[in-house]
Amino acid sequence: MTDLRVRTAVPDDLDAVLAFWRTAAEGTSISDDRAGVERLVDRDPGALLLAERDGELVGTVIAGFDGWRCHLYRLAVHPRRRRQGIGSALLAAAEERFVRLGGRRADAMVLVRNETAHHAWAAAGYGPEEHWRRWVKPLTD
Ligand SMILES: CC(C)(COP(=O)(O)OP(=O)(O)OC[C@H]1O[C@@H](n2cnc3c(N)ncnc32)[C@H](O)[C@@H]1OP(=O)(O)O)[C@@H](O)C(=O)NCCC(=O)NCCS
């Protein structure tokens, strides 16, 4: 796939990214608004990766590294562009970033019922750790 380009997002991309997630992503997140994504790009300008083909946004992933852990979020490919290697290309770019920054292990939260995602993550070499659960506490109303 020669015409696929993966690049980091800039503030001008963010409205398009939010619209893209409404079509392509699994579920929504507490940070899914302009302020939330702006904060991400402001805090870590290299974290939000976009895949484009012929200038069209076809996929995203957030490769977040806080100096301690490497977390992947928002892996999403346009529904009409799936099974073309875009998700794999995004994960490869994210992993390159992590390694460059000194990260040692990447992880992602994956819904138990999201079987398509299980296939994609497994194909990229990820596996579940059944002995963990996510413990959460909201910090805003
Ligand atoms: C999960 C997702 C990002 C995968 O993106 P993609 O670009 O289609 O993935 P790829 O084409 O790189 O697939 C890589 C491999 O993953 C596996 N895979 C991906 N989708 C699959 C499916 N629907 N069924 C079986 N295997 C699948 C295959 O092994 C595939 O390799 P192959 O096509 O050579 O057989 C995409 O399906 C998506 O956006 N889903 C909705 C959002 C989502 O659930 N994101 C994950 C949140 S945790």
Short mmCIF file of N, CA and C and ligand atoms in Angstrom, two decimals:
data_model
loop_
_atom_site.label_atom_id
_atom_site.label_comp_id
_atom_site.label_asym_id
_atom_site.label_seq_id
_atom_site.Cartn_x
_atom_site.Cartn_y
_atom_site.Cartn_z
N MET A 1 0.85 -1.20 0.00
CA MET A 1 0.00 0.00 0.00
C MET A 1 0.89 1.25 0.00
N THR A 2 1.22 1.71 -1.17
CA THR A 2 2.21 2.77 -1.28
C THR A 2 1.65 4.13 -0.92
N ASP A 3 0.34 4.33 -1.08
CA ASP A 3 -0.21 5.68 -0.92
C ASP A 3 -0.72 5.93 0.50
N LEU A 4 -0.44 5.04 1.43
CA LEU A 4 -0.88 5.28 2.81
C LEU A 4 0.19 6.07 3.55
N ARG A 5 -0.24 7.13 4.21
CA ARG A 5 0.71 7.98 4.93
C ARG A 5 0.25 8.05 6.39
N VAL A 6 1.16 7.86 7.32
CA VAL A 6 0.84 8.03 8.74
C VAL A 6 1.61 9.25 9.24
N ARG A 7 0.87 10.18 9.83
CA ARG A 7 1.51 11.41 10.33
C ARG A 7 0.88 11.80 11.67
N THR A 8 1.55 12.71 12.36
CA THR A 8 0.99 13.18 13.62
C THR A 8 -0.03 14.29 13.34
N ALA A 9 -1.06 14.34 14.17
CA ALA A 9 -2.13 15.33 14.00
C ALA A 9 -1.67 16.70 14.48
N VAL A 10 -2.24 17.72 13.88
CA VAL A 10 -2.02 19.10 14.33
C VAL A 10 -3.39 19.67 14.72
N PRO A 11 -3.40 20.81 15.44
CA PRO A 11 -4.69 21.33 15.92
C PRO A 11 -5.75 21.49 14.82
N ASP A 12 -5.34 21.85 13.59
CA ASP A 12 -6.32 22.03 12.51
C ASP A 12 -7.04 20.74 12.13
N ASP A 13 -6.48 19.59 12.51
CA ASP A 13 -7.10 18.30 12.16
C ASP A 13 -8.23 17.91 13.11
N LEU A 14 -8.34 18.58 14.25
CA LEU A 14 -9.08 17.96 15.35
C LEU A 14 -10.59 17.86 15.12
N ASP A 15 -11.19 18.82 14.44
CA ASP A 15 -12.62 18.69 14.16
C ASP A 15 -12.87 17.47 13.26
N ALA A 16 -12.01 17.31 12.26
CA ALA A 16 -12.16 16.16 11.36
C ALA A 16 -11.96 14.85 12.12
N VAL A 17 -11.03 14.84 13.06
CA VAL A 17 -10.78 13.63 13.84
C VAL A 17 -12.00 13.29 14.70
N LEU A 18 -12.58 14.30 15.34
CA LEU A 18 -13.77 14.04 16.17
C LEU A 18 -14.92 13.51 15.32
N ALA A 19 -15.10 14.07 14.13
CA ALA A 19 -16.16 13.59 13.23
C ALA A 19 -15.84 12.16 12.77
N PHE A 20 -14.58 11.91 12.48
CA PHE A 20 -14.16 10.57 12.04
C PHE A 20 -14.47 9.53 13.12
N TRP A 21 -14.19 9.85 14.35
CA TRP A 21 -14.44 8.89 15.44
C TRP A 21 -15.91 8.55 15.56
N ARG A 22 -16.78 9.53 15.26
CA ARG A 22 -18.21 9.23 15.35
C ARG A 22 -18.61 8.16 14.35
N THR A 23 -17.88 8.08 13.25
CA THR A 23 -18.17 7.07 12.21
C THR A 23 -17.39 5.78 12.44
N ALA A 24 -16.16 5.91 12.88
CA ALA A 24 -15.23 4.78 12.79
C ALA A 24 -14.87 4.13 14.11
N ALA A 25 -14.98 4.87 15.22
CA ALA A 25 -14.44 4.32 16.47
C ALA A 25 -15.47 3.45 17.18
N GLU A 26 -14.98 2.64 18.08
CA GLU A 26 -15.84 1.82 18.93
C GLU A 26 -16.18 2.64 20.18
N GLY A 27 -17.44 3.02 20.31
CA GLY A 27 -17.87 3.73 21.51
C GLY A 27 -17.33 5.15 21.59
N THR A 28 -17.54 5.77 22.73
CA THR A 28 -17.07 7.13 22.95
C THR A 28 -16.27 7.16 24.25
N SER A 29 -15.58 8.28 24.46
CA SER A 29 -14.77 8.38 25.66
C SER A 29 -15.11 9.68 26.37
N ILE A 30 -14.71 9.78 27.61
CA ILE A 30 -14.99 10.96 28.42
C ILE A 30 -14.24 12.18 27.86
N SER A 31 -13.21 11.96 27.04
CA SER A 31 -12.41 13.07 26.50
C SER A 31 -12.76 13.40 25.05
N ASP A 32 -13.89 12.88 24.56
CA ASP A 32 -14.25 13.02 23.14
C ASP A 32 -14.88 14.36 22.81
N ASP A 33 -14.16 15.41 23.03
CA ASP A 33 -14.66 16.70 22.58
C ASP A 33 -13.44 17.56 22.23
N ARG A 34 -13.72 18.71 21.66
CA ARG A 34 -12.64 19.56 21.15
C ARG A 34 -11.61 19.86 22.25
N ALA A 35 -12.10 20.22 23.43
CA ALA A 35 -11.18 20.55 24.53
C ALA A 35 -10.34 19.32 24.91
N GLY A 36 -10.98 18.16 24.91
CA GLY A 36 -10.28 16.94 25.30
C GLY A 36 -9.15 16.61 24.33
N VAL A 37 -9.43 16.69 23.02
CA VAL A 37 -8.41 16.32 22.05
C VAL A 37 -7.35 17.41 21.92
N GLU A 38 -7.77 18.66 22.07
CA GLU A 38 -6.78 19.75 22.07
C GLU A 38 -5.78 19.58 23.21
N ARG A 39 -6.29 19.16 24.35
CA ARG A 39 -5.41 18.96 25.51
C ARG A 39 -4.40 17.87 25.21
N LEU A 40 -4.85 16.82 24.58
CA LEU A 40 -3.95 15.72 24.22
C LEU A 40 -2.81 16.22 23.32
N VAL A 41 -3.19 16.93 22.24
CA VAL A 41 -2.19 17.36 21.26
C VAL A 41 -1.27 18.43 21.84
N ASP A 42 -1.83 19.24 22.73
CA ASP A 42 -1.04 20.28 23.38
C ASP A 42 -0.01 19.65 24.33
N ARG A 43 -0.45 18.67 25.07
CA ARG A 43 0.41 18.04 26.07
C ARG A 43 1.45 17.13 25.43
N ASP A 44 1.03 16.42 24.38
CA ASP A 44 1.94 15.48 23.71
C ASP A 44 1.69 15.53 22.21
N PRO A 45 2.35 16.47 21.52
CA PRO A 45 2.06 16.71 20.11
C PRO A 45 2.29 15.51 19.19
N GLY A 46 3.03 14.51 19.65
CA GLY A 46 3.29 13.36 18.78
C GLY A 46 2.36 12.19 19.01
N ALA A 47 1.40 12.34 19.91
CA ALA A 47 0.65 11.16 20.35
C ALA A 47 -0.48 10.74 19.41
N LEU A 48 -1.11 11.70 18.76
CA LEU A 48 -2.26 11.35 17.93
C LEU A 48 -1.78 11.12 16.49
N LEU A 49 -1.89 9.88 16.05
CA LEU A 49 -1.40 9.51 14.71
C LEU A 49 -2.58 9.34 13.77
N LEU A 50 -2.45 9.89 12.57
CA LEU A 50 -3.49 9.81 11.56
C LEU A 50 -2.97 9.04 10.35
N ALA A 51 -3.82 8.18 9.82
CA ALA A 51 -3.50 7.52 8.54
C ALA A 51 -4.32 8.19 7.46
N GLU A 52 -3.65 8.55 6.37
CA GLU A 52 -4.34 9.20 5.25
C GLU A 52 -4.02 8.45 3.97
N ARG A 53 -5.05 8.38 3.14
CA ARG A 53 -4.83 7.84 1.80
C ARG A 53 -5.37 8.87 0.80
N ASP A 54 -4.53 9.30 -0.09
CA ASP A 54 -4.90 10.36 -1.04
C ASP A 54 -5.51 11.55 -0.30
N GLY A 55 -4.92 11.89 0.82
CA GLY A 55 -5.37 13.05 1.58
C GLY A 55 -6.62 12.82 2.42
N GLU A 56 -7.23 11.64 2.30
CA GLU A 56 -8.45 11.35 3.07
C GLU A 56 -8.08 10.67 4.39
N LEU A 57 -8.70 11.14 5.48
CA LEU A 57 -8.45 10.51 6.78
C LEU A 57 -9.10 9.13 6.80
N VAL A 58 -8.29 8.09 6.99
CA VAL A 58 -8.83 6.73 6.96
C VAL A 58 -8.59 5.97 8.26
N GLY A 59 -7.79 6.52 9.18
CA GLY A 59 -7.56 5.80 10.42
C GLY A 59 -6.86 6.66 11.46
N THR A 60 -7.01 6.26 12.71
CA THR A 60 -6.35 6.97 13.81
C THR A 60 -5.87 5.97 14.87
N VAL A 61 -4.88 6.42 15.62
CA VAL A 61 -4.57 5.77 16.90
C VAL A 61 -3.91 6.82 17.79
N ILE A 62 -4.15 6.73 19.07
CA ILE A 62 -3.42 7.55 20.03
C ILE A 62 -2.35 6.68 20.66
N ALA A 63 -1.09 7.13 20.54
CA ALA A 63 0.04 6.41 21.13
C ALA A 63 0.54 7.25 22.30
N GLY A 64 -0.01 7.01 23.47
CA GLY A 64 0.30 7.85 24.62
C GLY A 64 1.42 7.25 25.46
N PHE A 65 2.50 8.02 25.64
CA PHE A 65 3.59 7.57 26.51
C PHE A 65 3.81 8.65 27.56
N ASP A 66 3.70 8.27 28.82
CA ASP A 66 3.81 9.25 29.90
C ASP A 66 5.16 9.15 30.61
N GLY A 67 6.10 8.43 29.98
CA GLY A 67 7.40 8.23 30.62
C GLY A 67 7.46 6.93 31.40
N TRP A 68 6.29 6.32 31.59
CA TRP A 68 6.23 5.08 32.37
C TRP A 68 5.61 3.96 31.56
N ARG A 69 4.41 4.23 31.05
CA ARG A 69 3.73 3.19 30.28
C ARG A 69 3.36 3.69 28.91
N CYS A 70 3.13 2.74 28.01
CA CYS A 70 2.75 3.03 26.62
C CYS A 70 1.31 2.57 26.42
N HIS A 71 0.41 3.52 26.31
CA HIS A 71 -1.01 3.18 26.17
C HIS A 71 -1.50 3.53 24.78
N LEU A 72 -2.25 2.62 24.21
CA LEU A 72 -2.86 2.85 22.90
C LEU A 72 -4.35 3.07 23.06
N TYR A 73 -4.84 4.09 22.40
CA TYR A 73 -6.27 4.39 22.45
C TYR A 73 -6.75 4.72 21.04
N ARG A 74 -8.06 4.65 20.85
CA ARG A 74 -8.69 5.15 19.64
C ARG A 74 -8.13 4.57 18.34
N LEU A 75 -7.80 3.29 18.38
CA LEU A 75 -7.47 2.63 17.12
C LEU A 75 -8.77 2.51 16.33
N ALA A 76 -8.84 3.16 15.20
CA ALA A 76 -10.08 3.17 14.42
C ALA A 76 -9.75 3.34 12.94
N VAL A 77 -10.42 2.56 12.14
CA VAL A 77 -10.25 2.63 10.68
C VAL A 77 -11.63 2.83 10.06
N HIS A 78 -11.68 3.64 9.03
CA HIS A 78 -12.96 3.92 8.38
C HIS A 78 -13.63 2.60 7.97
N PRO A 79 -14.93 2.47 8.23
CA PRO A 79 -15.60 1.19 7.94
C PRO A 79 -15.41 0.70 6.51
N ARG A 80 -15.26 1.60 5.53
CA ARG A 80 -15.07 1.14 4.15
C ARG A 80 -13.61 0.87 3.82
N ARG A 81 -12.73 1.06 4.76
CA ARG A 81 -11.29 0.89 4.48
C ARG A 81 -10.67 -0.20 5.35
N ARG A 82 -11.51 -1.02 5.94
CA ARG A 82 -10.95 -2.05 6.84
C ARG A 82 -10.40 -3.24 6.06
N ARG A 83 -9.59 -4.02 6.71
CA ARG A 83 -8.92 -5.19 6.14
C ARG A 83 -8.01 -4.81 4.98
N GLN A 84 -7.43 -3.65 5.05
CA GLN A 84 -6.47 -3.23 4.02
C GLN A 84 -5.11 -2.91 4.65
N GLY A 85 -4.93 -3.31 5.91
CA GLY A 85 -3.63 -3.12 6.56
C GLY A 85 -3.45 -1.77 7.24
N ILE A 86 -4.51 -0.97 7.28
CA ILE A 86 -4.35 0.38 7.85
C ILE A 86 -4.19 0.30 9.37
N GLY A 87 -4.99 -0.53 10.02
CA GLY A 87 -4.86 -0.69 11.48
C GLY A 87 -3.46 -1.18 11.83
N SER A 88 -2.96 -2.14 11.07
CA SER A 88 -1.61 -2.67 11.33
C SER A 88 -0.56 -1.58 11.14
N ALA A 89 -0.73 -0.76 10.10
CA ALA A 89 0.25 0.32 9.84
C ALA A 89 0.23 1.33 10.98
N LEU A 90 -0.95 1.62 11.49
CA LEU A 90 -1.04 2.57 12.62
C LEU A 90 -0.37 2.00 13.86
N LEU A 91 -0.60 0.72 14.12
CA LEU A 91 0.02 0.12 15.31
C LEU A 91 1.54 0.07 15.15
N ALA A 92 2.01 -0.21 13.94
CA ALA A 92 3.47 -0.23 13.71
C ALA A 92 4.05 1.16 13.97
N ALA A 93 3.36 2.20 13.51
CA ALA A 93 3.86 3.57 13.71
C ALA A 93 3.84 3.92 15.20
N ALA A 94 2.78 3.50 15.89
CA ALA A 94 2.67 3.77 17.32
C ALA A 94 3.81 3.07 18.08
N GLU A 95 4.06 1.82 17.71
CA GLU A 95 5.11 1.07 18.41
C GLU A 95 6.49 1.67 18.14
N GLU A 96 6.69 2.13 16.90
CA GLU A 96 7.96 2.81 16.60
C GLU A 96 8.16 4.01 17.52
N ARG A 97 7.08 4.75 17.69
CA ARG A 97 7.15 5.94 18.57
C ARG A 97 7.52 5.51 19.99
N PHE A 98 6.85 4.51 20.48
CA PHE A 98 7.12 4.05 21.85
C PHE A 98 8.58 3.63 22.01
N VAL A 99 9.06 2.85 21.07
CA VAL A 99 10.44 2.36 21.16
C VAL A 99 11.42 3.53 21.12
N ARG A 100 11.13 4.48 20.23
CA ARG A 100 11.99 5.67 20.12
C ARG A 100 12.06 6.42 21.44
N LEU A 101 10.95 6.43 22.19
CA LEU A 101 10.89 7.17 23.45
C LEU A 101 11.38 6.34 24.64
N GLY A 102 11.71 5.09 24.40
CA GLY A 102 12.20 4.24 25.48
C GLY A 102 11.13 3.38 26.12
N GLY A 103 9.96 3.33 25.52
CA GLY A 103 8.88 2.49 26.06
C GLY A 103 9.23 1.02 25.96
N ARG A 104 8.70 0.24 26.89
CA ARG A 104 9.09 -1.18 26.95
C ARG A 104 7.96 -2.14 26.66
N ARG A 105 6.72 -1.69 26.83
CA ARG A 105 5.57 -2.59 26.58
C ARG A 105 4.37 -1.72 26.28
N ALA A 106 3.63 -2.12 25.27
CA ALA A 106 2.44 -1.35 24.89
C ALA A 106 1.19 -2.08 25.35
N ASP A 107 0.17 -1.30 25.70
CA ASP A 107 -1.10 -1.95 26.06
C ASP A 107 -2.29 -1.15 25.56
N ALA A 108 -3.44 -1.81 25.58
CA ALA A 108 -4.68 -1.19 25.12
C ALA A 108 -5.84 -1.75 25.92
N MET A 109 -6.86 -0.95 26.11
CA MET A 109 -8.10 -1.46 26.69
C MET A 109 -8.98 -1.91 25.54
N VAL A 110 -9.44 -3.13 25.61
CA VAL A 110 -10.22 -3.70 24.51
C VAL A 110 -11.49 -4.30 25.10
N LEU A 111 -12.63 -3.88 24.57
CA LEU A 111 -13.89 -4.40 25.10
C LEU A 111 -13.97 -5.91 24.91
N VAL A 112 -14.51 -6.56 25.92
CA VAL A 112 -14.62 -8.01 25.90
C VAL A 112 -15.46 -8.47 24.70
N ARG A 113 -16.48 -7.67 24.35
CA ARG A 113 -17.38 -8.10 23.26
C ARG A 113 -16.88 -7.69 21.87
N ASN A 114 -15.78 -6.96 21.79
CA ASN A 114 -15.32 -6.44 20.49
C ASN A 114 -14.42 -7.47 19.80
N GLU A 115 -15.07 -8.46 19.19
CA GLU A 115 -14.29 -9.58 18.65
C GLU A 115 -13.43 -9.18 17.45
N THR A 116 -13.92 -8.25 16.66
CA THR A 116 -13.10 -7.77 15.53
C THR A 116 -11.78 -7.22 16.06
N ALA A 117 -11.90 -6.42 17.11
CA ALA A 117 -10.69 -5.84 17.69
C ALA A 117 -9.78 -6.93 18.25
N HIS A 118 -10.35 -7.96 18.85
CA HIS A 118 -9.50 -9.04 19.38
C HIS A 118 -8.64 -9.61 18.26
N HIS A 119 -9.25 -9.83 17.09
CA HIS A 119 -8.49 -10.37 15.95
C HIS A 119 -7.36 -9.42 15.56
N ALA A 120 -7.71 -8.13 15.49
CA ALA A 120 -6.72 -7.16 15.03
C ALA A 120 -5.57 -7.04 16.03
N TRP A 121 -5.90 -6.96 17.31
CA TRP A 121 -4.83 -6.85 18.31
C TRP A 121 -3.98 -8.12 18.33
N ALA A 122 -4.63 -9.27 18.25
CA ALA A 122 -3.88 -10.53 18.27
C ALA A 122 -2.95 -10.61 17.07
N ALA A 123 -3.45 -10.17 15.90
CA ALA A 123 -2.62 -10.21 14.68
C ALA A 123 -1.39 -9.33 14.84
N ALA A 124 -1.50 -8.28 15.65
CA ALA A 124 -0.36 -7.38 15.85
C ALA A 124 0.52 -7.83 17.02
N GLY A 125 0.17 -8.97 17.65
CA GLY A 125 1.04 -9.51 18.69
C GLY A 125 0.62 -9.21 20.12
N TYR A 126 -0.57 -8.64 20.29
CA TYR A 126 -1.07 -8.33 21.64
C TYR A 126 -1.90 -9.49 22.17
N GLY A 127 -1.93 -9.63 23.48
CA GLY A 127 -2.77 -10.66 24.09
C GLY A 127 -3.34 -10.16 25.39
N PRO A 128 -4.50 -10.73 25.81
CA PRO A 128 -5.16 -10.25 27.02
C PRO A 128 -4.47 -10.74 28.29
N GLU A 129 -4.57 -9.94 29.35
CA GLU A 129 -4.14 -10.37 30.68
C GLU A 129 -5.40 -10.46 31.52
N GLU A 130 -5.92 -11.65 31.71
CA GLU A 130 -7.24 -11.84 32.31
C GLU A 130 -7.26 -11.51 33.81
N HIS A 131 -6.10 -11.44 34.43
CA HIS A 131 -6.08 -11.23 35.88
C HIS A 131 -6.19 -9.76 36.28
N TRP A 132 -6.29 -8.84 35.27
CA TRP A 132 -6.45 -7.42 35.59
C TRP A 132 -7.88 -6.98 35.34
N ARG A 133 -8.33 -5.99 36.09
CA ARG A 133 -9.54 -5.25 35.76
C ARG A 133 -9.21 -3.78 35.84
N ARG A 134 -9.93 -2.99 35.09
CA ARG A 134 -9.73 -1.55 35.12
C ARG A 134 -10.51 -0.97 36.30
N TRP A 135 -9.85 -0.23 37.17
CA TRP A 135 -10.51 0.43 38.30
C TRP A 135 -10.53 1.92 38.00
N VAL A 136 -11.71 2.55 38.10
CA VAL A 136 -11.84 3.94 37.66
C VAL A 136 -12.55 4.80 38.70
N LYS A 137 -12.29 6.09 38.61
CA LYS A 137 -12.99 7.09 39.42
C LYS A 137 -13.11 8.36 38.58
N PRO A 138 -14.30 8.85 38.32
CA PRO A 138 -14.44 10.11 37.57
C PRO A 138 -13.88 11.27 38.38
N LEU A 139 -13.20 12.21 37.70
CA LEU A 139 -12.62 13.37 38.38
C LEU A 139 -13.40 14.65 38.08
N THR A 140 -14.38 14.56 37.19
CA THR A 140 -15.24 15.72 36.91
C THR A 140 -16.69 15.28 37.04
N ASP A 141 -17.58 16.28 37.16
CA ASP A 141 -19.01 15.95 37.28
C ASP A 141 -19.59 15.52 35.94
C1 LIG B 1 -10.03 -3.01 14.71
C2 LIG B 1 -9.73 -2.19 13.46
C3 LIG B 1 -9.01 -0.91 13.86
C4 LIG B 1 -8.80 -3.03 12.54
O1 LIG B 1 -8.35 -2.19 11.47
P1 LIG B 1 -8.04 -2.77 10.02
O2 LIG B 1 -7.38 -1.71 9.25
O3 LIG B 1 -9.25 -3.38 9.44
O4 LIG B 1 -6.98 -3.91 10.38
P2 LIG B 1 -5.93 -4.57 9.37
O5 LIG B 1 -6.46 -4.53 7.97
O6 LIG B 1 -4.59 -3.97 9.61
O7 LIG B 1 -5.96 -6.07 9.88
C5 LIG B 1 -4.79 -6.72 10.39
C6 LIG B 1 -5.15 -8.13 10.76
O8 LIG B 1 -6.05 -8.12 11.88
C7 LIG B 1 -6.97 -9.22 11.75
N1 LIG B 1 -8.32 -8.70 11.55
C8 LIG B 1 -8.69 -7.40 11.40
N2 LIG B 1 -10.03 -7.29 11.27
C9 LIG B 1 -10.51 -8.56 11.32
C10 LIG B 1 -11.81 -9.11 11.24
N3 LIG B 1 -12.91 -8.33 11.06
N4 LIG B 1 -11.96 -10.45 11.34
C11 LIG B 1 -10.88 -11.25 11.48
N5 LIG B 1 -9.60 -10.79 11.57
C12 LIG B 1 -9.43 -9.46 11.50
C13 LIG B 1 -6.51 -10.01 10.52
O9 LIG B 1 -5.55 -10.96 10.96
C14 LIG B 1 -5.85 -8.91 9.71
O10 LIG B 1 -4.92 -9.39 8.78
P3 LIG B 1 -5.45 -9.92 7.34
O11 LIG B 1 -6.40 -8.89 6.79
O12 LIG B 1 -4.18 -10.06 6.55
O13 LIG B 1 -6.15 -11.24 7.61
C15 LIG B 1 -11.04 -1.87 12.66
O14 LIG B 1 -11.80 -3.03 12.50
C16 LIG B 1 -11.91 -0.84 13.36
O15 LIG B 1 -11.73 0.37 13.19
N6 LIG B 1 -12.89 -1.29 14.18
C17 LIG B 1 -13.80 -0.38 14.88
C18 LIG B 1 -13.07 0.36 15.98
C19 LIG B 1 -12.49 -0.60 16.99
O16 LIG B 1 -13.11 -1.53 17.42
N7 LIG B 1 -11.22 -0.32 17.38
C20 LIG B 1 -10.51 -1.09 18.37
C21 LIG B 1 -10.79 -0.54 19.72
S1 LIG B 1 -9.94 -1.49 20.99
#
